[in-house]
């Protein structure tokens, strides 16, 4: 087997046999997760096609598209490095069970993404049509009866449900031993409710226009930070049998890093990132209550900049915002110092996460890899 | 403790202490399931309120309303009698674990109901507003920003997701021992995908107007029969450690009874039932592909009754159908002999289920109670 050059070749892998998962998870967690997703989805598709080929070729194939197109596998990576940092091994039966649990996180994420895109009316995701749009397109192309958009929305609800169900099936069948399963259960259980609570608070915030910076940080934490970093680390550590102090450290680091991650996403959504073209400004249009806009409104009020406040309030929640209006909003956010304030907050949160990780006494190579992963998700580019 | 008079007092309960579950599950399974649902939902609400009171009082309270208003607890009853019929005990630790698994079925059902009502645009359920309507009403009453109906739809998606997640948590925490859990896993796993497949085929059928009677029976089986009777019986039997022959008998009986149950629902939806007032005719309006309409179309074609066929086709999928049009459709279905054909099919399926149950060698009192339950769900009144 030819080994690809890599800056992160784990020592133990030098004379080990080719990894059954297609790659060494320490070297390329994302590739391993991708392989496991492909295998799992193919197996479930085959089973389901036995009761309905129509269901398989419609709902399951759209779900598979969403999942396999899926990005950086950030959540599984945190789970993996939580496990490794608390003494979990890089290969063998337990490692494979942990990787399957990590893979289940991507299916939870698929449900969140599919239902979220539907709620936000987002037409696309990672350069392809969002699930509800893909379903509507298929309806149109087949010339079916009824409203294509309604069909698309309902089929997307079901595709998300399916991802949720399969996430759980995969967690169940991952092969954790009884002790690991018991240790993981509380985090797994809490996380799945939290994701839904976070999505609801996001939706609710769009309906109320809550604009306290502290409340918007809480929503950022619940809607994305918690299940992107803290709970994956928690799960990995719990499965590895970590004690309460180590788990508490990882959760604290995860909390800070997770909120920083969401603040970065908020910035990227409004200001874009190098080479990514014009940003969508979807949060502004949807009226999402982000820390960025909350800080801007707070500052406008504090300095009696009534015209700036009025312009911001008019823009937030205006679905028909034109590109030039969005540029004006960006100027305002910059001039009010809100963008800088968010950058500063990201730096503080990241520094906190890194300090806690440094003092946590993690095992190598997670001692280096976990901080690197935190830096990657908060740096100035679209993260996901 | 005062005992309510009952035709079905189980012998063993005469000198037993008051049941910890508020009732003897052999006497009143529905009451026990109601108690377990109340307790479980109250506990989960309390936990979730710690991260967000807003989420608890909005999403969880609407979910609790839907679940606690919830009908006859048919699915849990089949699971319970499957367990009892295969030798499972009526009380003790194992019985309580089984009842919790049975309770989880009601949460799955809540997800199906909430997402289904949304897809079908049904304004009400069991005499109260459907979840998406309840959410929209709250949005309107609070004078929130944005479109109340969109908010209602999205919040209903999340409430259904929550029910799905909690169903699984309850299954997990029910307290099945490792052997029972392994035995139950395949049925539990298959059922949850099947529910979604059935909902999709229902949606898809509305878009294509499939009208083969055989295909419509397959949809009836997948969308409701399978998870109402067959899988609950399967789960109960598997947890009780039943052998493959007994499981196969129960599944076969469940398949016939489940399809008969759905055919009865189809009839009730169009013709109503004694004392229930004017039927909604929702299946006709939604263009659902039911056995009833498929048989009618087949007969109209076979006897070259072109005008009847045209009238039927115009009515099916017409959301603005007036009450007098619906009455005309009923007349047509009767004159074409379709209603009688469905009754005959229900009788055949019920007879098959009862014969199989009689020969299955079930333990008392399930030997009598299970056939009675089958008769109840197929008799001429709304079942659920």
PDB file of C-alpha atoms in Angstrom, chain A residues 40 43-44 47-48 50-55 58-60 111 115 118-121 135 139 143-146 150-151 154-155 157-166 168-173 181 188-190 192-201 203-210 218 222 286-288 313 316-317, chain B residues 40 43-44 47-48 50-55 58-60 111 115 118-121 135 139 143-146 150-151 154-155 157-166 168-173 181 188-190 192-201 203-210 218 222 286-288 313 316-317:
ATOM      1  CA  UNK A  40     -23.565   2.442   6.341  1.00  0.00           C
ATOM      2  CA  UNK A  43     -26.332  -1.022   3.604  1.00  0.00           C
ATOM      3  CA  UNK A  44     -29.412   0.808   4.890  1.00  0.00           C
ATOM      4  CA  UNK A  47     -32.454  -2.977   3.252  1.00  0.00           C
ATOM      5  CA  UNK A  48     -35.008  -0.227   2.697  1.00  0.00           C
ATOM      6  CA  UNK A  50     -36.577  -4.275  -0.241  1.00  0.00           C
ATOM      7  CA  UNK A  51     -39.755  -2.687   1.101  1.00  0.00           C
ATOM      8  CA  UNK A  52     -39.829   0.215  -1.349  1.00  0.00           C
ATOM      9  CA  UNK A  53     -37.514   0.992  -4.223  1.00  0.00           C
ATOM     10  CA  UNK A  54     -39.411   4.262  -4.735  1.00  0.00           C
ATOM     11  CA  UNK A  55     -38.546   5.387  -1.211  1.00  0.00           C
ATOM     12  CA  UNK A  58     -36.190   9.297  -3.854  1.00  0.00           C
ATOM     13  CA  UNK A  59     -35.690   9.968  -0.161  1.00  0.00           C
ATOM     14  CA  UNK A  60     -32.618   7.889   0.580  1.00  0.00           C
ATOM     15  CA  UNK A 111     -31.056  16.049   9.961  1.00  0.00           C
ATOM     16  CA  UNK A 115     -34.604  20.777   8.482  1.00  0.00           C
ATOM     17  CA  UNK A 118     -36.088  24.180   4.938  1.00  0.00           C
ATOM     18  CA  UNK A 119     -36.886  26.562   7.804  1.00  0.00           C
ATOM     19  CA  UNK A 120     -34.480  29.217   6.613  1.00  0.00           C
ATOM     20  CA  UNK A 121     -35.629  28.859   3.022  1.00  0.00           C
ATOM     21  CA  UNK A 135     -37.136  17.154  -3.944  1.00  0.00           C
ATOM     22  CA  UNK A 139     -41.305  16.622  -8.566  1.00  0.00           C
ATOM     23  CA  UNK A 143     -44.406  16.367 -13.892  1.00  0.00           C
ATOM     24  CA  UNK A 144     -46.170  15.093 -10.766  1.00  0.00           C
ATOM     25  CA  UNK A 145     -49.459  16.370  -9.393  1.00  0.00           C
ATOM     26  CA  UNK A 146     -49.732  19.098  -6.762  1.00  0.00           C
ATOM     27  CA  UNK A 150     -45.009  21.644  -0.832  1.00  0.00           C
ATOM     28  CA  UNK A 151     -43.866  18.222  -1.962  1.00  0.00           C
ATOM     29  CA  UNK A 154     -42.622  17.503   3.125  1.00  0.00           C
ATOM     30  CA  UNK A 155     -40.159  15.099   1.575  1.00  0.00           C
ATOM     31  CA  UNK A 157     -39.114  16.709   6.621  1.00  0.00           C
ATOM     32  CA  UNK A 158     -39.116  12.953   6.065  1.00  0.00           C
ATOM     33  CA  UNK A 159     -35.507  12.844   4.854  1.00  0.00           C
ATOM     34  CA  UNK A 160     -34.448  14.662   8.030  1.00  0.00           C
ATOM     35  CA  UNK A 161     -36.488  12.262  10.145  1.00  0.00           C
ATOM     36  CA  UNK A 162     -34.774   9.372   8.436  1.00  0.00           C
ATOM     37  CA  UNK A 163     -31.328  10.809   9.167  1.00  0.00           C
ATOM     38  CA  UNK A 164     -32.315  11.178  12.816  1.00  0.00           C
ATOM     39  CA  UNK A 165     -33.536   7.591  13.018  1.00  0.00           C
ATOM     40  CA  UNK A 166     -30.461   6.218  11.296  1.00  0.00           C
ATOM     41  CA  UNK A 168     -29.610   6.480  16.426  1.00  0.00           C
ATOM     42  CA  UNK A 169     -29.469   3.064  14.798  1.00  0.00           C
ATOM     43  CA  UNK A 170     -25.803   3.606  14.038  1.00  0.00           C
ATOM     44  CA  UNK A 171     -25.078   4.703  17.593  1.00  0.00           C
ATOM     45  CA  UNK A 172     -26.828   1.574  18.837  1.00  0.00           C
ATOM     46  CA  UNK A 173     -25.084  -0.820  16.521  1.00  0.00           C
ATOM     47  CA  UNK A 181     -22.527   2.752  26.363  1.00  0.00           C
ATOM     48  CA  UNK A 188     -25.842  11.373  23.665  1.00  0.00           C
ATOM     49  CA  UNK A 189     -29.278  11.868  25.152  1.00  0.00           C
ATOM     50  CA  UNK A 190     -28.754  15.494  26.192  1.00  0.00           C
ATOM     51  CA  UNK A 192     -30.080  15.385  20.716  1.00  0.00           C
ATOM     52  CA  UNK A 193     -32.596  17.424  22.675  1.00  0.00           C
ATOM     53  CA  UNK A 194     -30.219  20.390  22.779  1.00  0.00           C
ATOM     54  CA  UNK A 195     -29.887  20.482  18.990  1.00  0.00           C
ATOM     55  CA  UNK A 196     -33.657  20.789  18.680  1.00  0.00           C
ATOM     56  CA  UNK A 197     -33.858  23.373  21.466  1.00  0.00           C
ATOM     57  CA  UNK A 198     -31.162  25.403  19.726  1.00  0.00           C
ATOM     58  CA  UNK A 199     -32.981  25.278  16.402  1.00  0.00           C
ATOM     59  CA  UNK A 200     -36.158  26.401  18.100  1.00  0.00           C
ATOM     60  CA  UNK A 201     -34.469  29.322  19.860  1.00  0.00           C
ATOM     61  CA  UNK A 203     -36.489  30.280  14.965  1.00  0.00           C
ATOM     62  CA  UNK A 204     -38.026  32.003  17.958  1.00  0.00           C
ATOM     63  CA  UNK A 205     -35.327  34.675  17.939  1.00  0.00           C
ATOM     64  CA  UNK A 206     -36.196  35.474  14.322  1.00  0.00           C
ATOM     65  CA  UNK A 207     -39.794  36.030  15.435  1.00  0.00           C
ATOM     66  CA  UNK A 208     -39.057  38.251  18.398  1.00  0.00           C
ATOM     67  CA  UNK A 209     -35.911  40.063  17.359  1.00  0.00           C
ATOM     68  CA  UNK A 210     -34.288  39.501  20.736  1.00  0.00           C
ATOM     69  CA  UNK A 218     -26.693  31.684  24.517  1.00  0.00           C
ATOM     70  CA  UNK A 222     -27.253  26.071  22.039  1.00  0.00           C
ATOM     71  CA  UNK A 286     -33.793  35.942   8.232  1.00  0.00           C
ATOM     72  CA  UNK A 287     -33.606  38.286  11.180  1.00  0.00           C
ATOM     73  CA  UNK A 288     -31.493  35.823  13.158  1.00  0.00           C
ATOM     74  CA  UNK A 313     -33.418  47.440  12.357  1.00  0.00           C
ATOM     75  CA  UNK A 316     -32.645  42.774   9.973  1.00  0.00           C
ATOM     76  CA  UNK A 317     -35.428  40.403   8.945  1.00  0.00           C
TER      77      UNK A 317
ATOM     78  CA  UNK B  40     -41.654  10.645  31.347  1.00  0.00           C
ATOM     79  CA  UNK B  43     -39.193  14.588  33.715  1.00  0.00           C
ATOM     80  CA  UNK B  44     -37.861  15.480  30.265  1.00  0.00           C
ATOM     81  CA  UNK B  47     -34.481  18.739  32.334  1.00  0.00           C
ATOM     82  CA  UNK B  48     -34.943  20.707  29.130  1.00  0.00           C
ATOM     83  CA  UNK B  50     -32.927  24.062  32.631  1.00  0.00           C
ATOM     84  CA  UNK B  51     -31.350  24.991  29.300  1.00  0.00           C
ATOM     85  CA  UNK B  52     -34.343  26.887  27.948  1.00  0.00           C
ATOM     86  CA  UNK B  53     -37.652  27.669  29.594  1.00  0.00           C
ATOM     87  CA  UNK B  54     -38.813  29.193  26.304  1.00  0.00           C
ATOM     88  CA  UNK B  55     -38.286  25.894  24.506  1.00  0.00           C
ATOM     89  CA  UNK B  58     -43.471  26.406  23.648  1.00  0.00           C
ATOM     90  CA  UNK B  59     -42.362  23.210  21.959  1.00  0.00           C
ATOM     91  CA  UNK B  60     -42.519  20.738  24.807  1.00  0.00           C
ATOM     92  CA  UNK B 111     -43.911  12.324  15.631  1.00  0.00           C
ATOM     93  CA  UNK B 115     -45.488  15.621  10.766  1.00  0.00           C
ATOM     94  CA  UNK B 118     -48.513  19.259   8.754  1.00  0.00           C
ATOM     95  CA  UNK B 119     -48.098  17.490   5.401  1.00  0.00           C
ATOM     96  CA  UNK B 120     -51.806  16.869   4.985  1.00  0.00           C
ATOM     97  CA  UNK B 121     -52.685  20.394   6.082  1.00  0.00           C
ATOM     98  CA  UNK B 135     -47.882  26.944  17.114  1.00  0.00           C
ATOM     99  CA  UNK B 139     -47.340  33.166  17.241  1.00  0.00           C
ATOM    100  CA  UNK B 143     -47.976  39.266  17.944  1.00  0.00           C
ATOM    101  CA  UNK B 144     -44.571  37.975  16.864  1.00  0.00           C
ATOM    102  CA  UNK B 145     -42.713  38.952  13.702  1.00  0.00           C
ATOM    103  CA  UNK B 146     -42.972  37.034  10.424  1.00  0.00           C
ATOM    104  CA  UNK B 150     -44.439  29.399   8.505  1.00  0.00           C
ATOM    105  CA  UNK B 151     -43.537  29.617  12.168  1.00  0.00           C
ATOM    106  CA  UNK B 154     -41.309  24.899  11.388  1.00  0.00           C
ATOM    107  CA  UNK B 155     -42.039  24.580  15.079  1.00  0.00           C
ATOM    108  CA  UNK B 157     -41.172  19.984  12.394  1.00  0.00           C
ATOM    109  CA  UNK B 158     -39.088  20.481  15.543  1.00  0.00           C
ATOM    110  CA  UNK B 159     -41.779  19.143  17.888  1.00  0.00           C
ATOM    111  CA  UNK B 160     -41.983  15.988  15.771  1.00  0.00           C
ATOM    112  CA  UNK B 161     -38.201  15.660  15.809  1.00  0.00           C
ATOM    113  CA  UNK B 162     -38.264  15.956  19.575  1.00  0.00           C
ATOM    114  CA  UNK B 163     -40.862  13.198  19.878  1.00  0.00           C
ATOM    115  CA  UNK B 164     -38.687  10.971  17.702  1.00  0.00           C
ATOM    116  CA  UNK B 165     -35.607  11.635  19.803  1.00  0.00           C
ATOM    117  CA  UNK B 166     -37.452  11.060  23.062  1.00  0.00           C
ATOM    118  CA  UNK B 168     -35.557   6.537  21.308  1.00  0.00           C
ATOM    119  CA  UNK B 169     -34.314   7.766  24.655  1.00  0.00           C
ATOM    120  CA  UNK B 170     -37.220   6.051  26.353  1.00  0.00           C
ATOM    121  CA  UNK B 171     -36.576   2.811  24.489  1.00  0.00           C
ATOM    122  CA  UNK B 172     -32.944   2.995  25.569  1.00  0.00           C
ATOM    123  CA  UNK B 173     -33.630   3.748  29.192  1.00  0.00           C
ATOM    124  CA  UNK B 181     -32.516  -5.571  23.923  1.00  0.00           C
ATOM    125  CA  UNK B 188     -37.287  -1.527  16.601  1.00  0.00           C
ATOM    126  CA  UNK B 189     -34.800  -0.533  13.928  1.00  0.00           C
ATOM    127  CA  UNK B 190     -36.871  -1.731  10.977  1.00  0.00           C
ATOM    128  CA  UNK B 192     -38.740   3.359  12.506  1.00  0.00           C
ATOM    129  CA  UNK B 193     -37.538   3.380   8.903  1.00  0.00           C
ATOM    130  CA  UNK B 194     -40.773   1.752   7.756  1.00  0.00           C
ATOM    131  CA  UNK B 195     -42.904   4.492   9.306  1.00  0.00           C
ATOM    132  CA  UNK B 196     -41.002   7.100   7.307  1.00  0.00           C
ATOM    133  CA  UNK B 197     -41.120   5.014   4.131  1.00  0.00           C
ATOM    134  CA  UNK B 198     -44.871   4.641   4.557  1.00  0.00           C
ATOM    135  CA  UNK B 199     -45.350   8.366   5.025  1.00  0.00           C
ATOM    136  CA  UNK B 200     -43.312   9.020   1.921  1.00  0.00           C
ATOM    137  CA  UNK B 201     -45.286   6.551  -0.180  1.00  0.00           C
ATOM    138  CA  UNK B 203     -47.114  11.616  -0.046  1.00  0.00           C
ATOM    139  CA  UNK B 204     -45.786  10.230  -3.303  1.00  0.00           C
ATOM    140  CA  UNK B 205     -49.098   8.504  -4.035  1.00  0.00           C
ATOM    141  CA  UNK B 206     -50.867  11.855  -3.680  1.00  0.00           C
ATOM    142  CA  UNK B 207     -48.508  13.236  -6.331  1.00  0.00           C
ATOM    143  CA  UNK B 208     -48.875  10.447  -8.846  1.00  0.00           C
ATOM    144  CA  UNK B 209     -52.421   9.249  -8.305  1.00  0.00           C
ATOM    145  CA  UNK B 210     -51.366   5.606  -8.335  1.00  0.00           C
ATOM    146  CA  UNK B 218     -49.092  -1.995   0.057  1.00  0.00           C
ATOM    147  CA  UNK B 222     -46.478   0.373   5.105  1.00  0.00           C
ATOM    148  CA  UNK B 286     -55.604  15.069  -0.486  1.00  0.00           C
ATOM    149  CA  UNK B 287     -55.722  12.629  -3.357  1.00  0.00           C
ATOM    150  CA  UNK B 288     -54.474   9.808  -1.153  1.00  0.00           C
ATOM    151  CA  UNK B 313     -60.999  11.457 -10.805  1.00  0.00           C
ATOM    152  CA  UNK B 316     -59.702  12.893  -5.880  1.00  0.00           C
ATOM    153  CA  UNK B 317     -57.082  15.488  -5.021  1.00  0.00           C
TER     154      UNK B 317
END
